[in-house]
mmCIF file of C-alpha atoms in Angstrom:
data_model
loop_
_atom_site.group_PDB
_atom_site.id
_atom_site.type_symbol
_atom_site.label_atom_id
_atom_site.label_comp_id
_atom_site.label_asym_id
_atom_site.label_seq_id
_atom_site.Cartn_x
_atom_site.Cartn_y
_atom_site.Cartn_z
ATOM 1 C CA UNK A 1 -315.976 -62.651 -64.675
ATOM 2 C CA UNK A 2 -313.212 -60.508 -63.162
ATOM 3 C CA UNK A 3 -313.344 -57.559 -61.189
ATOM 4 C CA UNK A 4 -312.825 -54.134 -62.635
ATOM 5 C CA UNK A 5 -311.569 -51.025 -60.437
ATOM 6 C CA UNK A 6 -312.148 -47.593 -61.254
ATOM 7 C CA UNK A 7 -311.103 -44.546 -59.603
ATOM 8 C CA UNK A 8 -313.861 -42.486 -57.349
ATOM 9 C CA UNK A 9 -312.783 -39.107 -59.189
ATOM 10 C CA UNK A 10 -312.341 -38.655 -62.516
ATOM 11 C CA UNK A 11 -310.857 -35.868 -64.919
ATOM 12 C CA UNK A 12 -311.914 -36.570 -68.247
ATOM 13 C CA UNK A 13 -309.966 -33.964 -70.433
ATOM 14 C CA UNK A 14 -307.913 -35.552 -72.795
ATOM 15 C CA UNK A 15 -304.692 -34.582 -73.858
ATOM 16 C CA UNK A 16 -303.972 -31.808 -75.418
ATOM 17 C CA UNK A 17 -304.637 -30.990 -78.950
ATOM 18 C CA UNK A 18 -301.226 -32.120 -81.180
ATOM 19 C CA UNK A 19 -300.249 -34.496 -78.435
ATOM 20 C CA UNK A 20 -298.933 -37.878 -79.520
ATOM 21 C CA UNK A 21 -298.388 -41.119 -78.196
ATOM 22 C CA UNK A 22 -294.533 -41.209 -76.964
ATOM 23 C CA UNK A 23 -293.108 -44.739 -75.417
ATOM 24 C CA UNK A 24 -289.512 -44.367 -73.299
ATOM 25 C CA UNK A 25 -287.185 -47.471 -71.390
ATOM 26 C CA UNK A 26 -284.795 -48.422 -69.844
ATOM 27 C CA UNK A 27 -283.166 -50.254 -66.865
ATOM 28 C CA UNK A 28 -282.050 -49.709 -63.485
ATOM 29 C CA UNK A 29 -282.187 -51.383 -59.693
ATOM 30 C CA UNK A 30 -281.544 -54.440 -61.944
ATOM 31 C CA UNK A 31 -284.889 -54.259 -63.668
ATOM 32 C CA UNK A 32 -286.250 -52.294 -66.544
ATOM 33 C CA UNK A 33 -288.530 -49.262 -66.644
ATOM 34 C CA UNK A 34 -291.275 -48.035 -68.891
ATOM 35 C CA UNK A 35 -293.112 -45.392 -69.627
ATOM 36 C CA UNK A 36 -295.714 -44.461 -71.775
ATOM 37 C CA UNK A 37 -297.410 -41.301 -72.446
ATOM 38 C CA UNK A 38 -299.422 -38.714 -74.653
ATOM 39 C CA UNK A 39 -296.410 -35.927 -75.310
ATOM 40 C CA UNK A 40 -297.934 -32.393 -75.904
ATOM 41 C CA UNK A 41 -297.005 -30.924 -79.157
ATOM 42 C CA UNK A 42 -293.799 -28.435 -78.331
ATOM 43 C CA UNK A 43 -293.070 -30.873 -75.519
ATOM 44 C CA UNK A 44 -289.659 -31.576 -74.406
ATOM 45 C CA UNK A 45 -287.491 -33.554 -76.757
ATOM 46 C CA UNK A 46 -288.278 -37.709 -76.390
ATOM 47 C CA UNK A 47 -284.264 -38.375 -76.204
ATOM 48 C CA UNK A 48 -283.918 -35.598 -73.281
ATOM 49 C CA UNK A 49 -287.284 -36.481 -71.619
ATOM 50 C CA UNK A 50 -285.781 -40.302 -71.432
ATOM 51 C CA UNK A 51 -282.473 -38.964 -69.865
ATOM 52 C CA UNK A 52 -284.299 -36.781 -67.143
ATOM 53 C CA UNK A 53 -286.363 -39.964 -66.118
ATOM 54 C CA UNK A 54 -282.809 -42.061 -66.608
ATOM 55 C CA UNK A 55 -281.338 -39.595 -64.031
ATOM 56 C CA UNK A 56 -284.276 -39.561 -61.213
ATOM 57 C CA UNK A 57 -283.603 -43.354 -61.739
ATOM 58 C CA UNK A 58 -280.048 -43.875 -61.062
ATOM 59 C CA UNK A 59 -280.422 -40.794 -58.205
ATOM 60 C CA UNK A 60 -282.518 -43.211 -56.421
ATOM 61 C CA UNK A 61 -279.871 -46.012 -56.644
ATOM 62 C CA UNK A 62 -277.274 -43.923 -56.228
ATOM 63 C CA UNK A 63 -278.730 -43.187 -52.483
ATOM 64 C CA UNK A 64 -281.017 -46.158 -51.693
ATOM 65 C CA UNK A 65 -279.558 -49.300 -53.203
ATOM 66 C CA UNK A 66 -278.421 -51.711 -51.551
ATOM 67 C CA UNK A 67 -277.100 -53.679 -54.475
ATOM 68 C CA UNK A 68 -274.448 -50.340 -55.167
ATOM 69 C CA UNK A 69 -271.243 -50.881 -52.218
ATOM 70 C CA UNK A 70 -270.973 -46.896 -52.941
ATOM 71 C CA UNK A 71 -274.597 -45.442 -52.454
ATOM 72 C CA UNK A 72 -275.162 -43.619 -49.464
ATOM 73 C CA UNK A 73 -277.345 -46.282 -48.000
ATOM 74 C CA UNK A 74 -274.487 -48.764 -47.836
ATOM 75 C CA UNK A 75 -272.322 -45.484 -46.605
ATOM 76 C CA UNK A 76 -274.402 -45.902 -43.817
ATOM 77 C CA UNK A 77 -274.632 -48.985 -43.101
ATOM 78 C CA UNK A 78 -270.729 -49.789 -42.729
ATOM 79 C CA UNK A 79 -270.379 -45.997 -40.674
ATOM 80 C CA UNK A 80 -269.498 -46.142 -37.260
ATOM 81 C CA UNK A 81 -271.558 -46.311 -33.805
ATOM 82 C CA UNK A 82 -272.402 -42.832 -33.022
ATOM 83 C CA UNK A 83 -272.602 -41.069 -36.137
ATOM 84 C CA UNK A 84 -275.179 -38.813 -37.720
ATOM 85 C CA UNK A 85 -275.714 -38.692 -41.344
ATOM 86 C CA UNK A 86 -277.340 -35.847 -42.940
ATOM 87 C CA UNK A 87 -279.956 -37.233 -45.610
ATOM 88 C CA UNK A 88 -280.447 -35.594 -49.257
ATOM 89 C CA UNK A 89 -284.391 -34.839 -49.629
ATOM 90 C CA UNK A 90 -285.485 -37.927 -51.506
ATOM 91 C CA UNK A 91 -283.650 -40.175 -49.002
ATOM 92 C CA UNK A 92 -285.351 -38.320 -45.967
ATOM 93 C CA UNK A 93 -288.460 -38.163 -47.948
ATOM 94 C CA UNK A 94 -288.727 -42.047 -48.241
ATOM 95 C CA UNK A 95 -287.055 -43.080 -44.673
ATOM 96 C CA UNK A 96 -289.713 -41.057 -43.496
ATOM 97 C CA UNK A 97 -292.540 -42.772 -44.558
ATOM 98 C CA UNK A 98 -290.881 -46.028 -43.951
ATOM 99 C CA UNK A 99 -290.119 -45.795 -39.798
ATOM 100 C CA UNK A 100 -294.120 -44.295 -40.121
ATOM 101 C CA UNK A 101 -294.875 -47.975 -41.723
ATOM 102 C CA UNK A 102 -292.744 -49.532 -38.998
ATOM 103 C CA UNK A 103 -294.205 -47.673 -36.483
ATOM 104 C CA UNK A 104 -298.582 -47.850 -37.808
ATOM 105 C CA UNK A 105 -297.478 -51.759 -38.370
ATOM 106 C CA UNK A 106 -295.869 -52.867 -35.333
ATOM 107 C CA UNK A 107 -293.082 -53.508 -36.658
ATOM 108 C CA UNK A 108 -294.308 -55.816 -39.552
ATOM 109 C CA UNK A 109 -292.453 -54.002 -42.012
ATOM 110 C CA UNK A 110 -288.979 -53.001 -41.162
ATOM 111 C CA UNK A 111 -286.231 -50.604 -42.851
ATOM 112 C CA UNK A 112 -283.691 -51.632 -40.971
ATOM 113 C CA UNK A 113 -283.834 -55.175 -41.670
ATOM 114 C CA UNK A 114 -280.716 -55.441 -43.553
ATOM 115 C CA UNK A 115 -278.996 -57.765 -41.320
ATOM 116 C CA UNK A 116 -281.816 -60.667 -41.603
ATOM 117 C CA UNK A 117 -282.247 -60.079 -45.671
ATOM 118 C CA UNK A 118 -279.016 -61.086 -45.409
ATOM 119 C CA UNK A 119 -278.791 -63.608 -43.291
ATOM 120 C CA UNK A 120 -281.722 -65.580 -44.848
ATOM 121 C CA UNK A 121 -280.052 -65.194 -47.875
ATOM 122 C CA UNK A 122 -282.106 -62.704 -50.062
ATOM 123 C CA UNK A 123 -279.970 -60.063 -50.055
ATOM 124 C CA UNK A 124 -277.065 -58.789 -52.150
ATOM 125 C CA UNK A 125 -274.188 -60.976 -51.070
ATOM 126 C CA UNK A 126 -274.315 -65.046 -49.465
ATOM 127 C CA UNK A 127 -277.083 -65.124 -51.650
ATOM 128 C CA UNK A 128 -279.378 -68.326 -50.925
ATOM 129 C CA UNK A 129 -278.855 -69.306 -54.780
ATOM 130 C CA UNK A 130 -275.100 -69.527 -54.459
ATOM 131 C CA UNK A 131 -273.089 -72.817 -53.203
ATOM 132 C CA UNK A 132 -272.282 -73.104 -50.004
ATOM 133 C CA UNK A 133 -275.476 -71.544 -48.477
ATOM 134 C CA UNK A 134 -277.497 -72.665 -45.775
ATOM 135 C CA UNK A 135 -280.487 -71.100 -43.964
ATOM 136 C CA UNK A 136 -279.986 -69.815 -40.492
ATOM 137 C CA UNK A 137 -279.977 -71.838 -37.397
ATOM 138 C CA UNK A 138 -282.739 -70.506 -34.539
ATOM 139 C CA UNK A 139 -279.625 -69.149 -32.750
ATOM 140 C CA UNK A 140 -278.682 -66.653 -35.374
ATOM 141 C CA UNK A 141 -281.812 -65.575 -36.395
ATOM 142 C CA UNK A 142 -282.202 -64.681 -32.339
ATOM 143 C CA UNK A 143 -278.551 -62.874 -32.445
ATOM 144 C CA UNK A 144 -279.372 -60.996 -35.467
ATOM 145 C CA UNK A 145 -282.983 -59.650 -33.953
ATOM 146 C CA UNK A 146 -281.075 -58.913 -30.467
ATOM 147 C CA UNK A 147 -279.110 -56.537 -32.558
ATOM 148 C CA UNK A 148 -281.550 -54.902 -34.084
ATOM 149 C CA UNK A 149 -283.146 -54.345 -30.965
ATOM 150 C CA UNK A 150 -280.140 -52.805 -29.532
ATOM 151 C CA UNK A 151 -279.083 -50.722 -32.670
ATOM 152 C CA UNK A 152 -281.745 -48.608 -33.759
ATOM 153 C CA UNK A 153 -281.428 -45.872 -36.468
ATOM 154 C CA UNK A 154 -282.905 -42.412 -35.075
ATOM 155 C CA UNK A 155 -284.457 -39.803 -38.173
ATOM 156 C CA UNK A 156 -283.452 -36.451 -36.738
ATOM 157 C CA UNK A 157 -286.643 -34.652 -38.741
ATOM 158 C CA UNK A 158 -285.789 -31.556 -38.093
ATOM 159 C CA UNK A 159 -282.007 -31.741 -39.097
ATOM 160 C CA UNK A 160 -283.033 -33.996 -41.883
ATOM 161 C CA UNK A 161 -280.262 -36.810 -40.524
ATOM 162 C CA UNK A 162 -279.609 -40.239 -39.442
ATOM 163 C CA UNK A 163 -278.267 -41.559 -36.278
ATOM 164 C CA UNK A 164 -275.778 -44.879 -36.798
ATOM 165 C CA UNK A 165 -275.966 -46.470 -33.160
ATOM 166 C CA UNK A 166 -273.600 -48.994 -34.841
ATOM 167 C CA UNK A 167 -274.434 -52.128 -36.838
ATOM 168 C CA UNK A 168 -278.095 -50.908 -38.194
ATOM 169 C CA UNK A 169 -278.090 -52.070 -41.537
ATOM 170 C CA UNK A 170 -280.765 -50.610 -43.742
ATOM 171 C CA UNK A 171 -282.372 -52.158 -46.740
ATOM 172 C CA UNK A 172 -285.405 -50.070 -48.265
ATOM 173 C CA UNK A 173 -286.352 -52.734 -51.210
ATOM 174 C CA UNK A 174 -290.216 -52.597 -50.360
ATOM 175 C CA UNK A 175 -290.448 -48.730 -50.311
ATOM 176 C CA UNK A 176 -287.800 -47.284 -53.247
ATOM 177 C CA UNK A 177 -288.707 -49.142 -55.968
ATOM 178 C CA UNK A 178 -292.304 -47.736 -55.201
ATOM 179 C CA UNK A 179 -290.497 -44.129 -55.273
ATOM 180 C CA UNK A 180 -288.613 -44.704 -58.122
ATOM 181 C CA UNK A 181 -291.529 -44.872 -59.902
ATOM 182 C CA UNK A 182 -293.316 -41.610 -58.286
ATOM 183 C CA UNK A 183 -290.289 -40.199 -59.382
ATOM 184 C CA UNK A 184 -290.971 -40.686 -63.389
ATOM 185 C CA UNK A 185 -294.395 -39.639 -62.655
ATOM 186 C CA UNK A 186 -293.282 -36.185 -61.207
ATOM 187 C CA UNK A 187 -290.210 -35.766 -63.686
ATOM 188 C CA UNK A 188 -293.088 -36.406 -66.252
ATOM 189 C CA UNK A 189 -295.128 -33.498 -65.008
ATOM 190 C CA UNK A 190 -292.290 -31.260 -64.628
ATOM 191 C CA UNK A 191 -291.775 -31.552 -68.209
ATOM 192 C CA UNK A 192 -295.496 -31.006 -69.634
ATOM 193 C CA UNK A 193 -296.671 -34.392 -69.319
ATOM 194 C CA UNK A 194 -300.011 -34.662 -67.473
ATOM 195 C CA UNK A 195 -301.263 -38.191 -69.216
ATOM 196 C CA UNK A 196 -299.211 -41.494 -68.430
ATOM 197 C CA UNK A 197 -297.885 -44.467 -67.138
ATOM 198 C CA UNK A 198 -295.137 -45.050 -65.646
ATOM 199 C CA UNK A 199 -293.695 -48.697 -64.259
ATOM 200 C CA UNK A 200 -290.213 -49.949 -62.939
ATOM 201 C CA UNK A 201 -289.732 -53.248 -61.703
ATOM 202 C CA UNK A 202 -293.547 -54.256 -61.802
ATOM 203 C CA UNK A 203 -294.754 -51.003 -59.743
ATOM 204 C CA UNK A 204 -297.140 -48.838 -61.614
ATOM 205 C CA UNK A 205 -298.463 -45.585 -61.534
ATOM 206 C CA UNK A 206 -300.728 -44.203 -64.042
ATOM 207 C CA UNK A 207 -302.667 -40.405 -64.856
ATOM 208 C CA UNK A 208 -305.065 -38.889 -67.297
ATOM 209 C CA UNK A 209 -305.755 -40.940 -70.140
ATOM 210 C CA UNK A 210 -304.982 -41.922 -73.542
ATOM 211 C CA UNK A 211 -305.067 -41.211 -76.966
ATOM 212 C CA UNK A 212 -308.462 -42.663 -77.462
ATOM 213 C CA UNK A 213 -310.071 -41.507 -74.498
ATOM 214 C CA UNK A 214 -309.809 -44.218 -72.116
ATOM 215 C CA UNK A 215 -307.616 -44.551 -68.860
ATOM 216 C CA UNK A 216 -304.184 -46.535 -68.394
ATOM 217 C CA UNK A 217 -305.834 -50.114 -68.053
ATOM 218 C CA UNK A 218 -303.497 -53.018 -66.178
ATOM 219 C CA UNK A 219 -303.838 -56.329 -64.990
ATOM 220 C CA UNK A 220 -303.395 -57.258 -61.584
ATOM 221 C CA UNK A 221 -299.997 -58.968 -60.874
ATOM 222 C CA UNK A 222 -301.140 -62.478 -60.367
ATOM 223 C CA UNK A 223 -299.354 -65.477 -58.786
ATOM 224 C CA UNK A 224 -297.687 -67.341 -61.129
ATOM 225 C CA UNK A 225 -299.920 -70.488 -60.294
ATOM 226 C CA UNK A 226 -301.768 -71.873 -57.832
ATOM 227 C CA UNK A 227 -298.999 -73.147 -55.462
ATOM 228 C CA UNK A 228 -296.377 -70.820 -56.105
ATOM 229 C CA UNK A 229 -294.055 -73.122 -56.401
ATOM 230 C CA UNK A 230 -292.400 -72.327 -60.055
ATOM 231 C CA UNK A 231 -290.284 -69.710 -57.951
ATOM 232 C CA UNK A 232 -290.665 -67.346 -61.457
ATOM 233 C CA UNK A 233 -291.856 -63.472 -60.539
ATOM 234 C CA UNK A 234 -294.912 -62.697 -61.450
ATOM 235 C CA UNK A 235 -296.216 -60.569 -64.261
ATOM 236 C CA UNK A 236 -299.118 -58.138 -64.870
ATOM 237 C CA UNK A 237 -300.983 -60.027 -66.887
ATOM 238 C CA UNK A 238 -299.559 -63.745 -65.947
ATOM 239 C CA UNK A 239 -302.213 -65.157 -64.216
ATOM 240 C CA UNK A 240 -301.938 -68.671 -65.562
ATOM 241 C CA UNK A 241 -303.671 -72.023 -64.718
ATOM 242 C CA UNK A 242 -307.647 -72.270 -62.870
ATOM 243 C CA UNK A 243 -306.088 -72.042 -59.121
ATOM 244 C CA UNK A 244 -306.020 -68.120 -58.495
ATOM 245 C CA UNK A 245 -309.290 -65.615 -58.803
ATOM 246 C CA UNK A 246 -309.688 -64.061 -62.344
ATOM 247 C CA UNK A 247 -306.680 -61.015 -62.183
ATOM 248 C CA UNK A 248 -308.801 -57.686 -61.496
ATOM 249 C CA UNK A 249 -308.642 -55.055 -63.948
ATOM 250 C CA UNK A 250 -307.393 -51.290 -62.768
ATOM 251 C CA UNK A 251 -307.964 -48.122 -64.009
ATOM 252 C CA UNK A 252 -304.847 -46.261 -63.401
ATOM 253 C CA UNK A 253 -306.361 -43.134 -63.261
ATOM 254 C CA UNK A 254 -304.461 -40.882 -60.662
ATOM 255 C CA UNK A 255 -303.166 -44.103 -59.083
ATOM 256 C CA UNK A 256 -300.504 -46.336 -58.339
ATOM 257 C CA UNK A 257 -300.355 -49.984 -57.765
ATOM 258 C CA UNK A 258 -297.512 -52.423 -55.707
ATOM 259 C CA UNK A 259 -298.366 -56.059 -54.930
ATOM 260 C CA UNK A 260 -295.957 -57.994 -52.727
ATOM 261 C CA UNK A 261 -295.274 -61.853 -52.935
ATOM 262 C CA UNK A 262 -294.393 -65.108 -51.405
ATOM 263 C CA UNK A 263 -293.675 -66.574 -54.498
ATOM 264 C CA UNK A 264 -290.998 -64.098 -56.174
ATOM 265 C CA UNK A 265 -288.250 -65.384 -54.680
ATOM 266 C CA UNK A 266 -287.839 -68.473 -52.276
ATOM 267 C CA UNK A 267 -285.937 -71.697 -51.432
ATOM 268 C CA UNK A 268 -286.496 -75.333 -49.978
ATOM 269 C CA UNK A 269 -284.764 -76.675 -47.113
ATOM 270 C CA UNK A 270 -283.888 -79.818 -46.653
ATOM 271 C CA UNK A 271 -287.072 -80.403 -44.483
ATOM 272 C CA UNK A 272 -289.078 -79.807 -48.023
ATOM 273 C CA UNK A 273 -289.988 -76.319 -46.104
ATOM 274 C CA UNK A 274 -290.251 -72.981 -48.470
ATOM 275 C CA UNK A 275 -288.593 -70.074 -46.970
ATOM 276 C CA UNK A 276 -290.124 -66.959 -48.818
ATOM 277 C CA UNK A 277 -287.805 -63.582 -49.129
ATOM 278 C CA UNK A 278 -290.722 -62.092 -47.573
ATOM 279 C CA UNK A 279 -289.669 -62.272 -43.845
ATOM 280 C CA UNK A 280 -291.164 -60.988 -40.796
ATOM 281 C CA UNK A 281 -288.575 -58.582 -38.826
ATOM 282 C CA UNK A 282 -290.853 -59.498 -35.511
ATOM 283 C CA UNK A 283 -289.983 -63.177 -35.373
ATOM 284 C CA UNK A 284 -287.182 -62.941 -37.679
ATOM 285 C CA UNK A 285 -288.568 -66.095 -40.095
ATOM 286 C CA UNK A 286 -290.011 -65.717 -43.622
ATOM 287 C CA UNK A 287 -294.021 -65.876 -43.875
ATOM 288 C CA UNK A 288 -296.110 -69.036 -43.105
ATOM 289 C CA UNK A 289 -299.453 -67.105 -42.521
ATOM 290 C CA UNK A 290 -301.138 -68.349 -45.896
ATOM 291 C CA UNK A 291 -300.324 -65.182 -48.077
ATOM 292 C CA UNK A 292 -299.906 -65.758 -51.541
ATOM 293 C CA UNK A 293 -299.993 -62.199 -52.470
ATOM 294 C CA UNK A 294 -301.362 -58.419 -51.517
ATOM 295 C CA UNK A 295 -302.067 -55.957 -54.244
ATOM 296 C CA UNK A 296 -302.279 -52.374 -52.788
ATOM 297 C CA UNK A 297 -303.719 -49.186 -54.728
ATOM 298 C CA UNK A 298 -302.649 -45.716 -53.269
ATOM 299 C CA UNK A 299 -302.147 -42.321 -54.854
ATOM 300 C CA UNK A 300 -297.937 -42.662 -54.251
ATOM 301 C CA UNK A 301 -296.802 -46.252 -55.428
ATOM 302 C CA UNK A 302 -294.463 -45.070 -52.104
ATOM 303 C CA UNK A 303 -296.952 -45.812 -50.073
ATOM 304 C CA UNK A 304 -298.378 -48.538 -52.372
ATOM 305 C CA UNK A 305 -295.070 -50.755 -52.095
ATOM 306 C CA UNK A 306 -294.616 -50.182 -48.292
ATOM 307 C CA UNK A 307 -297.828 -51.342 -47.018
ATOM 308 C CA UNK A 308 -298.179 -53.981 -49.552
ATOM 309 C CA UNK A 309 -295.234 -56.145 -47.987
ATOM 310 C CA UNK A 310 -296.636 -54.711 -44.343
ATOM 311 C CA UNK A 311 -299.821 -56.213 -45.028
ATOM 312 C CA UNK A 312 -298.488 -59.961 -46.561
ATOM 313 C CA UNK A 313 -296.369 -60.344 -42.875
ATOM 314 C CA UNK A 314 -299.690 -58.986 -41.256
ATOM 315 C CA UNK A 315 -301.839 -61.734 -42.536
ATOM 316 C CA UNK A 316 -305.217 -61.610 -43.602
ATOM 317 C CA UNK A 317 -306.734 -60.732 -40.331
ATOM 318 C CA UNK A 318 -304.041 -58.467 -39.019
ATOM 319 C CA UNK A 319 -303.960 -56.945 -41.750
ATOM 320 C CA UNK A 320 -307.610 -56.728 -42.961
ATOM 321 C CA UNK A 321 -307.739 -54.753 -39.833
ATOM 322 C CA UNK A 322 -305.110 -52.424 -40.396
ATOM 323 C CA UNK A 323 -306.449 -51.852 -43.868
ATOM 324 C CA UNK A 324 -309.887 -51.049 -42.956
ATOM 325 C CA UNK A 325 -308.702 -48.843 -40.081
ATOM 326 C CA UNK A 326 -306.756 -46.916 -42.407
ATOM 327 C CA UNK A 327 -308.744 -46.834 -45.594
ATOM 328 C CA UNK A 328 -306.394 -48.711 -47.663
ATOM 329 C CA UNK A 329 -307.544 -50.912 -50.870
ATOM 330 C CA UNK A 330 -306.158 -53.858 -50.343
ATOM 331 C CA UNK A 331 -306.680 -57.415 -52.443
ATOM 332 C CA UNK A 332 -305.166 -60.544 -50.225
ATOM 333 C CA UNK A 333 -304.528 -63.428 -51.862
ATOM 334 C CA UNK A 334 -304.687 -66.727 -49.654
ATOM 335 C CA UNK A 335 -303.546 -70.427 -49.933
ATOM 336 C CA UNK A 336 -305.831 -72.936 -48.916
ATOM 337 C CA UNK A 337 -304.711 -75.592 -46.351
ATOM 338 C CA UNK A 338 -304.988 -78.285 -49.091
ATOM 339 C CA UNK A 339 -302.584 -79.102 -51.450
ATOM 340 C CA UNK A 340 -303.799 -77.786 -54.765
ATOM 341 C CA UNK A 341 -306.460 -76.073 -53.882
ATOM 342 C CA UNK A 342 -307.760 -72.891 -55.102
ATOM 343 C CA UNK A 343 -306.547 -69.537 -53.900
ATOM 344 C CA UNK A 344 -309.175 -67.495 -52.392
ATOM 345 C CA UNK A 345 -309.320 -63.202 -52.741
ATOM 346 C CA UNK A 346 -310.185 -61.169 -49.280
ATOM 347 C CA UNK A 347 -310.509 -57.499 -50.416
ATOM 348 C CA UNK A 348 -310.714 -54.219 -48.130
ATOM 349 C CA UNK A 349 -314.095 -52.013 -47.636
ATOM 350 C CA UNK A 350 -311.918 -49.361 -49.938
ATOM 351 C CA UNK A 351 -311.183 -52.087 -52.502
ATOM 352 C CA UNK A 352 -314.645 -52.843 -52.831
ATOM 353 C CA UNK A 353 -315.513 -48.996 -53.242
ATOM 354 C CA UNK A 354 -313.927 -48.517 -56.559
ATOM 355 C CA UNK A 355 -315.616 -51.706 -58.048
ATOM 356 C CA UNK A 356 -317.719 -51.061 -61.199
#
C-alpha cells in the first residue's frame, strides 16, 4: 500500500461555471515547464496566458541563471571586490530566503557555493562529463572553502543590494527553480486562474481542483532504483524495481512539492567512489551520509526546493531535527549499508499529519 497525503485545509469550490480544462508548455533553465489548469470562461487568451508565464520564466533566468554568462547573477559574480549591487525584487526576494536557509541550517545549504559546483565539476563550465576532468585534490577543495570564508556576500535589506567582497560566486540552483515555479502559480492568479498546476524542471505546485472535482494528484519523485546507480533523473511517477518504499501520493491542494537527490547527477572516481552533485559547502565534499533522496511539501515550492537539498546534506538525524523543530514535512529516503538492499522512508511529525 502507499501512502497518500492530503492537505489539513481544504476549499472545495470548484471552478467556475464555463471554465475549461486549458494545458500550456514550454522550456526554459534547460528543462521544460507545464501547466495545467481549469481557464474561467472570458479568461485571458491561452496563446497570451502561455507568453505571460514564458516571460516570468525567462525573467528568472535572465537574473538567476547561472547557465546565462549575461544574467545578473553571473554580473555579479565576475564584479569587482568592493562593489554593491542593487537587486531587482524577485532576485532580493529569493537571496533572501536563501542566506535565511544558510543561516537556520548551519551552513548546510549554501548560495554562494559557486566556486565548489564548479570545482567538483557540476556546474556550467569544466563540467565532470567532459574530457579532461578530474575531481579535486583535498588541497583545492580546502583553497576553495578558505575563500569562501574570506569572501562573503552581504544582503543590504534595506537598500535591497549586494555586497561583492571579491571572488563570491553565487549559484542559486536549489532555490530558483523552486521560484520559477511560484512564479507561474502567481502569473496564473493574476490572470483569473485560481485552479492549477504548475511544474518546471520536476518542482510542482498545485491549487483548487479539477474539472471533476478532485485535487491535482502527483506521485512522489522516486529514485530511479534501488542503488542509484543508473545516474538517470528521476521522474514523478518512476519509481521502478522492489528496492524503494511504494512512491506516496500528494494532493496538491494549496501546495508545492521539491525533492532533492543523490542520484540526479554523479560520477565515479577511479577509487570506484560516487561523487554526488549534491555537495556539502561545510566540508566542501559531495554527500556520503546515506541519503538517497528528501521530498519536501511547503506552501512556496521556494521554500520547498531550498530546504529539500538543506535537509539531504543534513542527514537523517540532523535533519529530522531541523524538520521537526521547524514544522516541515519532510520524507527521507535512506540507503542501507548493504549492497542491494532496500531503501528505507523516515518521515517528519508534519509529514505524518497530512496522512489519510
Amino acid at each position: 500500500m502507499r501512502d497518500v497525503l492530503v492537505p489539513l485545509a481544504i476549499d472545495p469550490a470548484p471552478a467556475p461555471p464555463g471554465s475549461r480544462p486549458l494545458a500550456l508548455s514550454g522550456t526554459a533553465m534547460g528543462s521544460g515547464w507545464s501547466v495545467r489548469l481549469m481557464q474561467p470562461a472570458g479568461a485571458t487568451d491561452a496563446a497570451d496566458l502561455r507568453a505571460a508565464l514564458q516571460a516570468e520564466l525567462d525573467m528568472v533566468v535572465a537574473q538567476m541563471s547561472h547557465w546565462d554568462d549575461t544574467s545578473l547573477l553571473m554580473r555579479y559574480n565576475r564584479a569587482p571586490a568592493g562593489s554593491w549591487h542593487d537587486l531587482p525584487a524577485p532576485f532580493f526576494e529569493v537571496m533572501d530566503y536563501a542566506l535565511w536557509v544558510h543561516e537556520a541550517s548551519a551552513g548546510a545549504y549554501d548560495p554562494a557555493a559557486g566556486a565548489l559546483v564548479d570545482l567538483w565539476g557540476f556546474g556550467a563550465a569544466g563540467r565532470y562529463d567532459q574530457a579532461g576532468f578530474y575531481a579535486p585534490a583535498p588541497a583545492a577543495v580546502h583553497a576553495v572553502l578558505a575563500q569562501r570564508r574570506a569572501a562573503a556576500p552581504v544582503l543590504d535589506r534595506a537598500a535591497r543590494r549586494l555586497y561583492q567582497p571579491g571572488g563570491a560566486r553565487l549559484d542559486l540552483s536549489a532555490v530558483a527553480k523552486g521560484y520559477a515555479v511560484d512564479r507561474l502559480a502567481l502569473c496564473l492568479e493574476r490572470h483569473g486562474v485560481r485552479h492549477y498546476l504548475a511544474e518546471a524542471g520536476g518542482e510542482l505546485r498545485g491549487a483548487g481542483v479539477k474539472a471533476d472535482g478532485q485535487p491535482w494528484w502527483v506521485e512522489v519523485e522516486g529514485v530511479p532504483d534501488g542503488s542509484g546507480d543508473d545516474g538517470q533523473d528521476g521522474a514523478a511517477g518512476s519509481e521502478t524495481g522492489t528496492a524503494a518504499p511504494p512512491a506516496p501520493l500528494l494532493a496538491l491542494h494549496g501546495l508545492a512539492v521539491a525533492t532533492s537527490g543523490d542520484y540526479r547527477r554523479y560520477y565515479r572516481c577511479p577509487d570506484s567512489r560516487r561523487r554526488s552533485h549534491t555537495l556539502d559547502p561545510r566540508s566542501g565534499q559531495p554527500i556520503a551520509n546515506g541519503v538517497a533522496s528528501v521530498t519536501v511539501l511547503a506552501p512556496a515550492c521556494m521554500a520547498a526546493d531550498a530546504l529539500s537539498t538543506a535537509l539531504t546534506v543534513m542527514g537523517p538525524l540532523a535533519g529530522l531535527a531541523f524538520a521537526e523543530a521547524r514544522g516541515v514535512a519532510a520524507r527521507f529516503l535512506l540507503r542501507a549499508d548493504a549492497p542491494g538492499a532496500p531503501l528505507s522512508a523516515v518521515t517528519s511529525s508534519a509529514w505524518r499529519a497530512l496522512l489519510q
